[in-house]
XYZ file of C-alpha atoms in Angstrom:
124
model
C 141.370 107.689 73.363
C 140.248 106.363 69.994
C 137.325 107.605 67.876
C 135.021 104.811 69.031
C 135.563 105.603 72.707
C 135.026 109.315 72.066
C 131.775 108.599 70.246
C 130.496 106.370 73.038
C 131.379 108.998 75.638
C 129.752 111.805 73.670
C 126.443 109.984 73.259
C 126.382 108.198 76.583
C 125.035 111.149 78.574
C 122.652 112.132 75.761
C 120.718 108.899 75.505
C 117.647 108.251 77.610
C 116.882 104.746 78.800
C 114.584 102.889 76.446
C 111.227 102.128 78.022
C 109.120 99.226 76.941
C 105.347 99.460 76.882
C 105.310 97.202 79.909
C 107.773 99.486 81.709
C 105.708 102.544 80.850
C 102.557 100.854 82.121
C 104.361 99.894 85.319
C 105.475 103.504 85.821
C 101.936 104.774 85.194
C 100.546 102.365 87.792
C 103.302 103.278 90.247
C 102.593 107.007 89.830
C 98.836 106.641 90.267
C 99.181 104.190 93.144
C 101.516 106.570 95.013
C 98.901 109.307 94.559
C 96.147 107.034 95.882
C 98.257 105.973 98.834
C 99.275 109.540 99.741
C 95.698 110.818 99.493
C 94.332 107.907 101.523
C 96.863 108.564 104.282
C 95.915 112.243 104.588
C 92.397 111.750 105.842
C 89.635 109.222 106.289
C 87.356 111.628 104.395
C 87.113 112.274 100.682
C 89.478 115.148 99.926
C 90.238 116.959 96.679
C 93.558 115.061 96.585
C 91.745 111.735 96.889
C 89.221 112.695 94.209
C 92.098 113.672 91.898
C 93.951 110.413 92.572
C 90.804 108.385 91.914
C 90.219 110.311 88.691
C 93.787 109.548 87.553
C 93.275 105.890 88.414
C 90.003 105.745 86.482
C 91.625 107.370 83.448
C 94.481 104.848 83.557
C 92.062 101.931 83.751
C 89.922 103.431 80.976
C 92.960 103.557 78.694
C 93.843 99.951 79.546
C 90.296 98.718 78.960
C 90.021 100.623 75.697
C 93.272 99.090 74.518
C 92.219 95.614 75.692
C 88.920 95.913 73.816
C 90.632 96.892 70.557
C 90.479 94.188 67.886
C 94.174 94.711 67.145
C 95.252 93.931 70.710
C 97.526 90.884 70.686
C 97.018 89.837 74.309
C 95.259 86.510 74.857
C 91.476 86.843 74.951
C 91.280 85.672 78.581
C 93.749 88.347 79.703
C 91.925 91.020 77.734
C 88.645 89.978 79.378
C 90.288 90.085 82.814
C 91.554 93.618 82.223
C 88.087 94.755 81.157
C 86.546 93.087 84.237
C 89.057 94.795 86.507
C 88.259 98.097 84.807
C 84.559 97.629 85.596
C 85.367 96.721 89.184
C 87.668 99.721 89.675
C 84.972 102.032 88.255
C 82.427 100.677 90.725
C 84.867 100.749 93.641
C 85.928 104.304 92.767
C 82.305 105.479 92.961
C 81.941 103.788 96.343
C 85.096 105.466 97.664
C 83.922 108.885 96.491
C 80.586 108.307 98.256
C 82.420 107.322 101.442
C 81.215 103.725 101.112
C 84.376 101.975 99.915
C 88.024 101.588 100.782
C 90.837 103.103 98.732
C 93.018 100.198 99.837
C 91.120 97.915 97.426
C 92.146 100.107 94.474
C 95.718 100.211 95.752
C 95.808 96.400 96.067
C 94.525 95.920 92.504
C 97.120 98.337 91.148
C 99.866 96.622 93.149
C 98.817 93.267 91.683
C 98.971 94.754 88.185
C 102.438 96.133 88.928
C 103.609 92.707 90.096
C 102.280 91.206 86.864
C 103.942 93.854 84.736
C 107.155 93.194 86.619
C 107.041 89.508 85.810
C 105.495 88.505 89.118
C 108.349 89.792 91.272
C 108.166 92.485 93.905
C 109.354 95.905 92.901
């Protein structure tokens, strides 16, 4: 074994995969969406698990909308506006779900669509 091979071997197990912002956003959506799905499958009623999942989803969307509204955001204006509109819709839908007047599946579908977009339009 030469020095180069030894160096590669030594650092190979130490390095973590590099995550892009898009990959991190995808993972955040996947985590929250799994929570929503699991809580929705437990009961038709609003449970503490569902309330927690909805809170996590709202916080994720709040972060996205805040970032989209920032003047330094480089996304196209139309995409930024769409993200802010979806944020407003998810806030309204979340309130409806917590009141027992809306379906969690709508929030799950929106998140799944975002995940497809973050994944370049493919299924993941």
